[in-house]
Amino acid sequence: MIRIENVSLRYRTTPILHDIDLTIPKGGVTALIGPNGAGKSSLLSLIARLQPLQTGSITIDGLGVDSTPSPELAKVVALLRQDSVIASRLRVRELVGFGRFPHGRGRLTQEDCNIVNQSLRQLDLTDFADRFMETLSGGQRQRALVAMTLAQGTDYILLDEPLNNLDMYYARTLMQALRAIADENGKTVVIVLHDINQASAYADRIVAMKGGRVVGDGTPAAIFTPDVLEGIFGFRMRVETFDGKPLVLHHL
Amino acid sequence: MTIISVDTPTRRRLVAGLGLAILFLASLSVGVGEFSLARVVNDPEALQLLLISRLPRTLAAVLAGAGLAIAGLIMQTLAQNRFVEPSTAGTAQSAELGILLATLLLPAASLPIKTLVASGAAMAGTSVFLMTAHRLPPTQPFLVPLFGIVYGGVIGAAATFAAWHADLLQFLSVWTNGDFSGVLRGRYELLWFAALTVAIAWLVADRLTIMALGRDASIGLGINHARMMQLGLVVVSVISALTVVVVGMIPFVGLVVPNIVSRLMGDNLRGTIVCVAASGSGLVLGCDIIGRIIRFPYEIPVGTVMGVVGGLVFLWLLFRRPDHA
Ligand SMILES: Nc1ncnc2c1ncn2[C@@H]1O[C@H](COP(=O)(O)OP(=O)(O)OP(=O)(O)O)[C@@H](O)[C@H]1O
Ligand SMILES: [Mg+2]
């Protein structure tokens, strides 16, 4: 369980997050949605201790993110950043292998290698495993970064817009893979999505943010209604029901 | 294709090791004194020459080369920029200023103490560089080396001014332009600390590779980013200060060697750090040998030769069509 209590954040004098109180239960897929600049990435970077907490507290399974040693947290929570750039010339397999660093602090055991191979397979990267990252396409690179995050093997997986650059096929494959590791391995996935229909189809729970506040928290059926969506995104959209799930015609 | 690429690193390592061994023997054989390696066995004078002058000089080149290449690599990791190295980022200039001040203020101090002062100055100078480098916009990678050159220039000018004031300009040139001709047994041994720092770099190779992925990736994988920055800073500063004090600064080694190795073998440092060190040794040894034979029996300082060779290699690196292996 991730508990966020009274968390506010400001850059110099600009407030970014206002008194966030949020509990994300263990297990399942939680989608974080909201317009650009809502503070989604900022919140994730606080949970993943990439910046210090200014006020309030965040705990993951009872471990305070500001008080638990960083190497310990690295075995509990992994974050894929929205704008990761890999400037190093690393092969895909090497990069994914570094996801295992928190466990062996370096040398890969046979088990580590198996996990790396499994992550590569999950993202259909086996054929690219020995290529340098810079020789991949944008979507292939994104998949390699996701594979690295999954290889970290943490119970909590935070993904900031992982569908960026992915084509429809791989977007769907990734959402299915995340669903599967949540259902079968009991992982907790928190994922920032702009495609709210992906959120509707694969998430158990939607957390909506706007202007640095949590403005909605509930099942897809509860959040994806014309009124709530208008409150979040500022325009009216048609919502249909398809296969028992809300389908938002946001592009019309 | 796959089979070859599996073998290539091993083959490259073999070739590199062999090349280094040849350069090592060549360096032992080249010089003004009557000498050939074959005579060492039964000629005590030749043996003396070898032990007092040739071997120390060769070892000094090997140690300084390895150290500077590793210092450059770590500097590039810390600054997140491939175009910096100690001699273009104010590290060497700060060390020069430090050793100058130590000479002025503590004339009686021993060489290790002065080296310590120089290391401290190098650390201070490099910290300021790194703090500034991290504030520069990452969209403009050439700003960092440009800033480094200007910054180093300012510190270098301060050192020159202080040296001129104290009538120590000849001393300063000993530190700013690397030269192995004065290396004798008993005068280079401090450089063995460079070997120690190379060993440290090898031990933390995985961490350095992750550091190169950026601050967020490092923290995410549980690396103490701040402490690694400090460790890297100490390693870079100590290597630079040792080189400046013992043989004088040698430019470009830290720039071209890590870049070439990265092109050929990638950036997974656990696999490449030994090659970086060995190539640095080879480059410095090679340049020292060139400096010794090109105007035989006179010598051209290795710093000058490296200025030309390293500069050319660097231009080639910049203009060569990038190939994606
Ligand atoms: N380093 C920074 N300095 C100043 N303001 C910042 C900084 N980083 C983010 N912000 C501001 O904080 C707010 C929240 O940013 P954040 O990246 O968390 O938004 P987001 O919800 O992830 O948006 P997006 O959907 O575009 O990724 C934005 O208004 C942004 O301008
Ligand atoms: Mg964002």
Coordinates of C-alpha atoms and ligand atoms in Angstrom, one line a residue:
Chain A
M1 CA 0.0 0.0 0.0
I2 CA 1.2 3.5 -0.9
R3 CA 0.1 6.1 1.6
I4 CA 0.4 9.7 0.7
E5 CA -0.5 12.2 3.5
N6 CA -0.5 16.0 3.3
V7 CA 2.0 16.2 0.6
S8 CA 2.6 19.6 -0.9
L9 CA 5.3 20.6 -3.3
R10 CA 6.5 24.0 -4.6
Y11 CA 9.3 25.0 -6.9
R12 CA 10.7 28.2 -5.4
T13 CA 7.4 30.1 -4.9
T14 CA 5.2 28.3 -7.4
P15 CA 3.0 25.7 -5.8
I16 CA 2.9 22.4 -7.8
L17 CA 1.0 20.0 -5.5
H18 CA -1.5 21.0 -2.8
D19 CA -2.1 18.8 0.2
I20 CA -2.3 15.5 -1.5
D21 CA -3.9 12.7 0.5
L22 CA -4.1 9.5 -1.4
T23 CA -4.0 5.8 -0.6
I24 CA -3.1 3.3 -3.4
P25 CA -3.9 -0.2 -2.2
K26 CA -1.6 -3.1 -2.8
G27 CA -2.1 -5.1 -5.9
G28 CA -3.9 -4.1 -9.1
V29 CA -3.5 -1.4 -11.7
T30 CA -4.1 2.2 -10.8
A31 CA -4.2 4.7 -13.6
L32 CA -3.2 8.3 -13.0
I33 CA -4.9 10.7 -15.4
G34 CA -5.2 14.5 -15.8
P35 CA -4.3 17.3 -18.1
N36 CA -0.7 18.4 -18.9
G37 CA 0.9 20.1 -15.9
A38 CA -1.5 18.5 -13.4
G39 CA 1.4 17.3 -11.3
K40 CA 1.3 13.6 -12.1
S41 CA 5.0 13.3 -12.8
S42 CA 5.8 15.4 -9.8
L43 CA 3.8 13.1 -7.5
L44 CA 5.5 10.0 -8.9
S45 CA 8.9 11.5 -8.5
L46 CA 8.1 12.1 -4.8
I47 CA 6.9 8.6 -4.3
A48 CA 10.1 7.3 -5.9
R49 CA 12.2 9.7 -3.7
L50 CA 13.7 11.4 -6.7
Q51 CA 13.1 14.7 -5.0
P52 CA 12.9 15.3 -1.2
L53 CA 9.6 15.6 0.5
Q54 CA 8.9 19.2 1.5
T55 CA 5.8 18.5 3.6
G56 CA 3.8 15.5 4.6
S57 CA 4.8 11.9 4.4
I58 CA 4.8 9.0 1.9
T59 CA 5.1 5.4 2.9
I60 CA 5.2 2.3 0.7
D61 CA 4.3 -0.9 2.7
G62 CA 5.0 1.1 5.8
L63 CA 8.5 2.2 4.6
G64 CA 8.9 6.0 4.7
V65 CA 10.4 7.1 1.4
D66 CA 12.5 9.7 3.1
S67 CA 13.6 7.6 6.0
T68 CA 14.3 4.2 4.3
P69 CA 17.8 3.6 2.9
S70 CA 17.7 4.1 -0.9
P71 CA 19.1 0.6 -1.7
E72 CA 16.2 -0.9 0.3
L73 CA 13.6 1.1 -1.5
A74 CA 15.1 0.2 -4.9
K75 CA 13.9 -3.4 -4.2
V76 CA 10.4 -2.2 -3.4
V77 CA 9.6 0.5 -5.9
A78 CA 10.7 1.1 -9.5
L79 CA 9.9 4.2 -11.6
L80 CA 10.0 4.7 -15.3
R81 CA 10.3 8.4 -16.0
Q82 CA 8.4 10.1 -18.6
D83 CA 11.4 11.5 -20.5
S84 CA 14.2 9.0 -19.9
V85 CA 17.1 9.6 -22.3
I86 CA 19.9 7.0 -22.4
A87 CA 23.0 8.8 -23.5
S88 CA 25.3 5.8 -22.9
R89 CA 26.1 3.3 -25.6
L90 CA 24.7 0.2 -23.9
R91 CA 23.2 -2.9 -25.4
V92 CA 19.6 -3.6 -24.7
R93 CA 20.5 -6.6 -22.6
E94 CA 23.0 -4.7 -20.6
L95 CA 20.5 -1.9 -19.9
V96 CA 17.8 -4.3 -18.8
G97 CA 20.4 -6.1 -16.8
F98 CA 21.1 -2.9 -14.8
G99 CA 17.5 -3.2 -13.6
R100 CA 18.8 -6.1 -11.4
F101 CA 21.5 -3.9 -9.8
P102 CA 19.5 -3.4 -6.5
H103 CA 19.5 -7.1 -5.9
G104 CA 23.1 -8.2 -6.6
R105 CA 24.9 -4.8 -6.6
G106 CA 26.6 -5.8 -9.8
R107 CA 27.2 -9.4 -10.7
L108 CA 24.2 -11.1 -12.4
T109 CA 23.3 -14.5 -11.0
Q110 CA 21.6 -17.1 -13.2
E111 CA 18.3 -16.1 -11.7
D112 CA 19.0 -12.5 -12.6
C113 CA 19.7 -13.5 -16.2
N114 CA 16.5 -15.5 -16.3
I115 CA 14.5 -12.4 -15.1
V116 CA 16.3 -10.2 -17.6
N117 CA 15.4 -12.7 -20.4
Q118 CA 11.9 -12.8 -19.3
S119 CA 11.5 -9.0 -19.3
L120 CA 13.1 -9.0 -22.8
R121 CA 10.5 -11.6 -23.9
Q122 CA 7.6 -9.7 -22.3
L123 CA 8.4 -6.7 -24.4
D124 CA 9.3 -8.7 -27.5
L125 CA 12.9 -7.4 -27.4
T126 CA 14.8 -10.7 -27.7
D127 CA 15.8 -10.0 -31.3
F128 CA 17.2 -6.6 -30.3
A129 CA 18.9 -7.8 -27.1
D130 CA 22.5 -7.3 -28.5
R131 CA 21.8 -4.1 -30.3
F132 CA 23.0 -0.7 -29.0
M133 CA 20.2 1.4 -27.6
E134 CA 20.9 4.3 -30.0
T135 CA 20.3 2.0 -33.0
L136 CA 16.7 1.4 -31.9
S137 CA 13.5 3.2 -33.0
G138 CA 11.8 5.4 -30.4
G139 CA 9.2 2.8 -29.6
Q140 CA 11.8 0.0 -29.3
R141 CA 13.8 2.2 -27.0
Q142 CA 10.7 2.9 -24.8
R143 CA 10.1 -0.9 -24.6
A144 CA 13.7 -1.4 -23.5
L145 CA 13.2 1.1 -20.7
V146 CA 10.0 -0.6 -19.6
A147 CA 11.8 -3.9 -19.7
M148 CA 14.5 -2.5 -17.4
T149 CA 11.9 -1.2 -15.0
L150 CA 10.1 -4.6 -14.9
A151 CA 13.4 -6.4 -14.5
Q152 CA 13.9 -4.5 -11.2
G153 CA 11.4 -7.0 -9.9
T154 CA 9.8 -4.6 -7.4
D155 CA 6.3 -5.0 -5.8
Y156 CA 5.5 -1.5 -6.8
I157 CA 5.9 -0.4 -10.4
L158 CA 5.4 3.3 -11.3
L159 CA 5.2 4.0 -15.0
D160 CA 5.0 7.6 -16.3
E161 CA 3.4 7.5 -19.7
P162 CA 4.9 4.2 -20.8
L163 CA 2.7 4.1 -23.9
N164 CA 4.6 7.1 -25.4
N165 CA 6.0 6.2 -28.8
L166 CA 4.4 2.7 -28.8
D167 CA 2.2 1.6 -31.7
M168 CA -1.3 0.3 -31.1
Y169 CA 0.0 -3.3 -31.0
Y170 CA 2.7 -2.7 -28.4
A171 CA 0.5 -0.4 -26.4
R172 CA -2.1 -3.2 -26.1
T173 CA 0.6 -5.8 -25.4
L174 CA 2.1 -3.7 -22.6
M175 CA -1.2 -3.0 -21.0
Q176 CA -2.0 -6.7 -21.1
A177 CA 1.4 -7.6 -19.7
L178 CA 0.9 -5.1 -16.8
R179 CA -2.6 -6.5 -16.1
A180 CA -1.1 -10.0 -16.0
I181 CA 1.7 -9.2 -13.6
A182 CA -0.8 -7.4 -11.4
D183 CA -3.2 -10.4 -11.4
E184 CA -0.7 -13.3 -11.4
N185 CA 2.2 -11.9 -9.4
G186 CA 0.4 -9.5 -7.1
K187 CA 2.3 -6.5 -8.3
T188 CA 1.0 -3.0 -7.8
V189 CA 1.1 -0.9 -11.0
V190 CA 0.7 2.8 -11.0
I191 CA 0.6 4.1 -14.5
V192 CA 0.2 7.6 -15.9
L193 CA -2.0 7.4 -19.0
H194 CA -3.3 10.0 -21.4
D195 CA -5.3 7.5 -23.4
I196 CA -8.3 7.2 -21.0
N197 CA -9.7 4.3 -22.9
Q198 CA -6.6 2.2 -22.1
A199 CA -7.2 3.3 -18.5
S200 CA -10.8 2.3 -18.8
A201 CA -10.0 -1.1 -20.3
Y202 CA -7.1 -2.2 -18.0
A203 CA -7.2 -0.2 -14.7
D204 CA -9.0 -1.2 -11.6
R205 CA -8.9 2.3 -10.3
I206 CA -8.6 5.8 -11.7
V207 CA -7.0 8.7 -9.8
A208 CA -7.6 12.0 -11.6
M209 CA -5.4 15.0 -10.9
K210 CA -5.8 18.6 -11.9
G211 CA -3.9 21.8 -10.9
G212 CA -1.9 19.9 -8.3
R213 CA -4.9 18.3 -6.6
V214 CA -6.5 14.9 -6.6
V215 CA -10.0 15.7 -8.1
G216 CA -11.2 12.1 -8.7
D217 CA -10.6 8.7 -7.2
G218 CA -12.7 5.7 -8.1
T219 CA -13.5 2.9 -10.5
P220 CA -13.4 3.6 -14.3
A221 CA -17.2 3.6 -14.3
A222 CA -17.4 6.2 -11.6
I223 CA -14.8 8.6 -13.1
F224 CA -15.5 8.2 -16.8
T225 CA -18.8 10.0 -17.0
P226 CA -19.3 13.1 -19.1
D227 CA -19.7 15.4 -16.0
V228 CA -16.6 14.2 -14.1
L229 CA -14.5 14.2 -17.3
E230 CA -15.6 17.7 -18.1
G231 CA -14.5 18.8 -14.6
I232 CA -11.0 17.3 -15.2
F233 CA -10.3 18.1 -18.8
G234 CA -12.5 21.2 -19.4
F235 CA -14.6 20.0 -22.3
R236 CA -17.6 17.8 -22.8
M237 CA -17.1 14.3 -24.3
R238 CA -19.5 11.5 -25.2
V239 CA -19.2 8.4 -23.2
E240 CA -20.6 5.1 -24.4
T241 CA -20.5 1.7 -22.8
F242 CA -18.7 -1.1 -24.6
D243 CA -18.4 -4.6 -23.3
G244 CA -19.5 -3.2 -19.9
K245 CA -16.8 -0.6 -19.8
P246 CA -16.9 3.1 -20.4
L247 CA -15.7 4.1 -23.9
V248 CA -14.9 7.8 -24.1
L249 CA -15.2 9.4 -27.6
H250 CA -12.8 12.2 -26.6
H251 CA -11.6 12.8 -30.2
L252 CA -15.0 13.8 -31.6
Chain B
M1 CA 27.9 -11.5 -37.5
T2 CA 26.9 -12.5 -34.1
I3 CA 29.7 -15.0 -33.7
I4 CA 32.3 -12.3 -34.7
S5 CA 30.8 -9.7 -32.4
V6 CA 31.0 -12.2 -29.5
D7 CA 34.7 -12.7 -30.2
T8 CA 35.6 -9.1 -31.0
P9 CA 36.0 -7.8 -27.4
T10 CA 38.3 -10.6 -26.4
R11 CA 40.4 -10.1 -29.6
R12 CA 40.5 -6.3 -29.1
R13 CA 41.7 -6.9 -25.5
L14 CA 44.4 -9.2 -26.8
V15 CA 45.5 -6.8 -29.4
A16 CA 45.5 -3.9 -26.9
G17 CA 47.6 -6.0 -24.4
L18 CA 50.1 -7.0 -27.1
G19 CA 50.4 -3.4 -28.3
L20 CA 51.0 -2.1 -24.8
A21 CA 53.7 -4.8 -24.2
I22 CA 55.5 -3.8 -27.5
L23 CA 55.4 -0.1 -26.5
F24 CA 56.7 -0.9 -23.1
L25 CA 59.7 -2.8 -24.5
A26 CA 60.3 0.0 -27.1
S27 CA 60.2 2.6 -24.4
L28 CA 62.8 0.7 -22.4
S29 CA 65.1 0.5 -25.5
V30 CA 64.8 4.1 -26.8
G31 CA 67.1 6.7 -25.4
V32 CA 70.4 8.5 -25.5
G33 CA 72.5 6.2 -23.3
E34 CA 74.3 3.1 -24.9
F35 CA 71.8 0.4 -24.1
S36 CA 70.1 -2.7 -25.4
L37 CA 67.7 -4.9 -23.6
A38 CA 69.9 -8.0 -24.5
R39 CA 72.8 -6.6 -22.6
V40 CA 71.0 -6.1 -19.3
V41 CA 71.7 -9.7 -18.3
N42 CA 75.5 -9.5 -18.1
D43 CA 76.2 -5.7 -18.1
P44 CA 75.7 -4.2 -14.6
E45 CA 75.8 -0.7 -16.0
A46 CA 73.0 -1.4 -18.5
L47 CA 71.0 -2.9 -15.7
Q48 CA 71.6 0.3 -13.6
L49 CA 70.4 2.5 -16.5
L50 CA 67.4 0.3 -16.8
L51 CA 66.5 0.4 -13.2
I52 CA 67.3 4.0 -12.5
S53 CA 66.0 5.7 -15.6
R54 CA 64.3 3.7 -18.3
L55 CA 62.0 1.5 -16.2
P56 CA 60.9 4.4 -14.0
R57 CA 60.2 6.6 -17.0
T58 CA 58.3 3.8 -18.8
L59 CA 56.3 3.0 -15.6
A60 CA 55.5 6.7 -15.1
A61 CA 54.1 6.9 -18.6
V62 CA 52.0 3.8 -18.1
L63 CA 50.7 5.0 -14.7
A64 CA 50.0 8.6 -15.8
G65 CA 48.3 7.4 -19.0
A66 CA 46.1 5.0 -17.3
G67 CA 45.2 7.4 -14.6
L68 CA 44.4 10.3 -16.9
A69 CA 42.3 8.1 -19.2
I70 CA 40.3 7.0 -16.2
A71 CA 40.1 10.5 -14.8
G72 CA 38.7 11.6 -18.1
L73 CA 36.1 8.8 -18.1
I74 CA 35.0 9.6 -14.6
M75 CA 34.9 13.3 -15.3
Q76 CA 32.6 12.7 -18.3
T77 CA 30.4 10.5 -16.2
L78 CA 30.1 13.1 -13.4
A79 CA 29.5 16.0 -15.8
Q80 CA 27.2 13.9 -18.0
N81 CA 29.1 15.2 -21.0
R82 CA 31.5 13.4 -23.3
F83 CA 33.6 16.4 -24.1
V84 CA 35.2 17.2 -20.8
E85 CA 38.4 16.1 -19.2
P86 CA 40.5 17.3 -16.3
S87 CA 42.7 19.5 -18.4
T88 CA 39.8 21.3 -20.0
A89 CA 37.6 21.7 -16.9
G90 CA 39.8 23.6 -14.5
T91 CA 40.9 20.5 -12.6
A92 CA 44.5 20.5 -13.8
Q93 CA 44.7 24.3 -13.6
S94 CA 43.4 24.2 -10.0
A95 CA 46.0 21.6 -9.2
E96 CA 48.7 23.8 -10.7
L97 CA 47.6 26.7 -8.7
G98 CA 47.5 24.5 -5.6
I99 CA 51.1 23.2 -6.1
L100 CA 52.2 26.8 -6.8
L101 CA 50.7 28.1 -3.6
A102 CA 52.1 25.1 -1.7
T103 CA 55.6 25.9 -3.1
L104 CA 55.2 29.6 -2.1
L105 CA 53.6 29.2 1.3
L106 CA 55.1 25.9 2.5
P107 CA 58.5 25.7 0.8
A108 CA 59.8 23.2 3.3
A109 CA 56.9 20.7 2.8
S110 CA 57.6 17.3 1.3
L111 CA 56.3 16.3 -2.1
P112 CA 53.5 14.2 -0.8
I113 CA 52.2 17.1 1.3
K114 CA 52.4 19.4 -1.7
T115 CA 50.6 16.9 -3.7
L116 CA 47.9 16.8 -1.1
V117 CA 47.5 20.5 -1.3
A118 CA 47.3 20.3 -5.1
S119 CA 44.6 17.6 -4.8
G120 CA 42.6 19.7 -2.4
A121 CA 42.8 22.7 -4.8
A122 CA 41.8 20.4 -7.7
M123 CA 38.8 19.1 -5.8
A124 CA 37.7 22.7 -5.0
G125 CA 38.1 23.8 -8.6
T126 CA 36.4 20.7 -10.0
S127 CA 33.4 21.0 -7.6
V128 CA 32.8 24.5 -8.8
F129 CA 33.0 23.3 -12.4
L130 CA 30.6 20.4 -11.8
M131 CA 28.1 22.5 -9.9
T132 CA 28.0 25.0 -12.8
A133 CA 28.0 22.2 -15.4
H134 CA 24.8 20.8 -13.9
R135 CA 23.1 24.1 -14.2
L136 CA 23.8 24.6 -17.8
P137 CA 20.9 23.6 -20.2
P138 CA 21.4 19.9 -21.2
T139 CA 20.0 20.8 -24.6
Q140 CA 23.4 22.5 -25.4
P141 CA 26.1 19.8 -24.8
F142 CA 28.9 22.0 -26.0
L143 CA 28.2 24.7 -23.4
V144 CA 29.8 22.5 -20.8
P145 CA 33.2 22.0 -22.4
L146 CA 33.2 25.7 -23.5
F147 CA 32.5 26.8 -20.0
G148 CA 35.3 24.4 -18.8
I149 CA 37.8 25.8 -21.2
V150 CA 37.0 29.4 -20.2
Y151 CA 37.0 28.4 -16.5
G152 CA 40.2 26.5 -16.7
G153 CA 41.7 29.5 -18.6
V154 CA 40.8 31.9 -15.8
I155 CA 42.3 29.7 -13.2
G156 CA 45.4 29.1 -15.3
A157 CA 45.8 32.8 -15.8
A158 CA 45.6 33.3 -12.0
A159 CA 48.3 30.7 -11.6
T160 CA 50.5 32.3 -14.3
F161 CA 50.0 35.7 -12.6
A162 CA 50.9 34.3 -9.2
A163 CA 54.0 32.5 -10.7
W164 CA 55.1 35.7 -12.5
H165 CA 54.7 37.7 -9.4
A166 CA 56.8 35.2 -7.4
D167 CA 59.3 34.7 -10.3
L168 CA 58.4 31.0 -10.6
L169 CA 57.3 30.9 -14.2
Q170 CA 59.8 28.2 -15.1
F171 CA 58.4 26.0 -12.4
L172 CA 54.9 26.6 -13.6
S173 CA 55.8 25.3 -17.1
V174 CA 57.1 22.1 -15.5
W175 CA 53.6 21.5 -14.2
T176 CA 51.6 22.7 -17.1
N177 CA 53.5 20.8 -19.8
G178 CA 54.0 17.1 -19.2
D179 CA 57.5 15.8 -19.6
F180 CA 59.0 12.4 -18.6
S181 CA 62.6 13.3 -19.2
G182 CA 63.2 14.1 -15.5
V183 CA 61.7 10.9 -14.3
L184 CA 64.2 8.8 -12.3
R185 CA 63.9 6.1 -9.6
G186 CA 62.7 7.8 -6.4
R187 CA 61.0 10.7 -8.3
Y188 CA 57.9 9.1 -9.7
E189 CA 56.7 6.6 -7.1
L190 CA 53.8 8.8 -6.1
L191 CA 52.2 7.9 -9.4
W192 CA 51.5 4.4 -8.1
F193 CA 48.5 6.1 -6.3
A194 CA 47.1 6.6 -9.8
A195 CA 47.1 2.8 -10.1
L196 CA 45.2 2.6 -6.9
T197 CA 42.6 5.0 -8.1
V198 CA 42.3 3.0 -11.3
A199 CA 41.6 -0.1 -9.2
I200 CA 38.9 1.8 -7.3
A201 CA 37.3 2.8 -10.6
W202 CA 37.3 -0.8 -11.6
L203 CA 35.6 -1.8 -8.4
V204 CA 32.8 0.6 -8.8
A205 CA 32.5 0.2 -12.6
D206 CA 28.8 -0.8 -12.5
R207 CA 27.9 2.2 -10.4
L208 CA 29.8 4.5 -12.8
T209 CA 27.8 3.0 -15.7
I210 CA 24.6 3.7 -13.9
M211 CA 25.7 7.2 -12.9
A212 CA 26.1 7.9 -16.6
L213 CA 22.4 7.1 -17.1
G214 CA 21.7 10.2 -15.0
R215 CA 20.8 11.1 -11.5
D216 CA 17.2 9.8 -11.5
A217 CA 18.2 6.4 -12.8
S218 CA 21.0 6.2 -10.2
I219 CA 18.7 7.0 -7.3
G220 CA 16.0 4.7 -8.7
L221 CA 18.5 1.8 -8.6
G222 CA 19.5 2.6 -5.1
I223 CA 22.9 4.2 -5.7
N224 CA 24.0 6.9 -3.3
H225 CA 24.3 9.5 -6.0
A226 CA 25.9 12.3 -3.9
R227 CA 28.5 9.9 -2.4
M228 CA 29.4 8.6 -5.9
M229 CA 29.9 12.2 -7.1
Q230 CA 32.2 12.8 -4.1
L231 CA 34.2 9.6 -4.8
G232 CA 34.5 10.5 -8.4
L233 CA 35.6 14.0 -7.6
V234 CA 38.3 12.6 -5.3
V235 CA 39.6 10.2 -7.9
V236 CA 39.7 12.7 -10.7
S237 CA 41.3 15.3 -8.5
V238 CA 44.0 13.0 -7.0
I239 CA 44.9 11.6 -10.4
S240 CA 45.2 15.1 -11.9
A241 CA 47.2 16.5 -9.0
L242 CA 49.6 13.5 -9.0
T243 CA 50.2 13.9 -12.7
V244 CA 50.7 17.7 -12.5
V245 CA 53.1 17.4 -9.6
V246 CA 55.2 14.4 -10.8
V247 CA 55.4 14.9 -14.6
G248 CA 53.2 17.9 -15.5
M249 CA 49.8 17.9 -17.2
I250 CA 49.3 15.9 -20.3
P251 CA 46.2 17.1 -22.3
F252 CA 43.7 15.2 -24.4
V253 CA 44.3 11.7 -23.0
G254 CA 41.2 11.8 -20.8
L255 CA 39.2 13.1 -23.8
V256 CA 40.1 10.9 -26.7
V257 CA 40.7 7.5 -25.0
P258 CA 37.3 7.2 -23.3
N259 CA 35.6 8.4 -26.5
I260 CA 37.3 5.9 -28.8
V261 CA 36.8 3.0 -26.4
S262 CA 33.1 4.0 -26.1
R263 CA 32.8 4.0 -29.9
L264 CA 34.4 0.6 -30.3
M265 CA 33.1 -1.2 -27.2
G266 CA 30.2 0.7 -25.8
D267 CA 29.8 2.2 -22.3
N268 CA 29.3 -0.8 -20.1
L269 CA 32.3 0.1 -17.9
R270 CA 32.7 -3.3 -16.3
G271 CA 33.8 -4.6 -19.6
T272 CA 35.7 -1.5 -20.9
I273 CA 37.4 0.2 -18.0
V274 CA 40.5 -2.0 -18.3
C275 CA 40.7 -1.1 -22.0
V276 CA 40.4 2.6 -21.2
A277 CA 43.3 2.4 -18.7
A278 CA 45.4 0.3 -21.1
S279 CA 44.7 2.5 -24.1
G280 CA 45.6 5.6 -22.0
S281 CA 48.9 4.0 -21.1
G282 CA 49.6 3.0 -24.7
L283 CA 48.8 6.5 -26.0
V284 CA 51.0 8.3 -23.5
L285 CA 53.8 5.7 -23.9
G286 CA 53.6 6.1 -27.7
C287 CA 53.7 9.9 -27.5
D288 CA 56.6 9.8 -25.2
I289 CA 58.5 7.5 -27.5
I290 CA 57.7 9.7 -30.5
G291 CA 59.0 12.7 -28.5
R292 CA 62.2 10.9 -27.8
I293 CA 63.0 9.8 -31.4
I294 CA 61.7 12.6 -33.6
R295 CA 64.6 15.0 -32.9
F296 CA 67.0 12.4 -31.5
P297 CA 69.1 13.0 -29.5
Y298 CA 67.0 15.9 -28.2
E299 CA 63.6 15.4 -26.7
I300 CA 60.2 16.9 -27.3
P301 CA 58.1 16.9 -24.1
V302 CA 55.2 14.4 -24.1
G303 CA 52.7 17.2 -23.4
T304 CA 53.6 18.9 -26.7
V305 CA 53.5 15.6 -28.7
M306 CA 50.1 14.8 -27.1
G307 CA 48.9 18.3 -27.9
V308 CA 49.4 17.5 -31.6
V309 CA 48.5 13.8 -31.6
G310 CA 45.5 14.1 -29.3
G311 CA 44.2 17.2 -31.1
L312 CA 44.3 15.4 -34.4
V313 CA 42.6 12.3 -33.0
F314 CA 39.9 14.5 -31.4
L315 CA 39.2 16.3 -34.6
W316 CA 38.9 12.9 -36.3
L317 CA 36.5 11.8 -33.7
L318 CA 34.4 14.9 -34.2
F319 CA 34.3 14.8 -38.0
R320 CA 34.2 11.0 -38.6
R321 CA 30.8 9.8 -39.7
P322 CA 29.2 8.3 -36.5
D323 CA 28.9 4.6 -37.1
H324 CA 26.4 2.6 -35.2
A325 CA 28.0 -0.8 -34.4
Ligands
LIG1 N1 11.7 21.8 -12.5 C1 10.6 22.5 -12.5 N2 10.6 23.8 -12.2 C2 9.5 24.6 -12.2 N3 8.2 24.1 -12.4 C3 8.2 22.8 -12.7 C4 9.3 21.9 -12.7 N4 8.9 20.7 -13.1 C5 7.6 20.7 -13.2 N5 7.1 22.0 -13.0 C6 5.7 22.4 -13.1 O1 5.0 21.6 -12.2 C7 3.7 21.4 -12.8 C8 3.4 19.9 -12.8 O2 4.3 19.2 -13.6 P1 4.3 17.7 -13.9 O3 5.5 17.3 -14.8 O4 4.2 17.0 -12.6 O5 2.9 17.5 -14.7 P2 2.3 16.3 -15.4 O6 1.0 16.1 -14.8 O7 3.2 15.1 -15.4 O8 2.1 16.8 -16.9 P3 2.3 16.0 -18.3 O9 1.0 15.3 -18.6 O10 2.5 17.1 -19.3 O11 3.4 15.1 -18.2 C9 3.7 22.0 -14.2 O12 3.0 23.1 -14.1 C10 5.1 22.3 -14.5 O13 5.2 23.4 -15.2
MG2 MG 4.2 14.1 -16.7

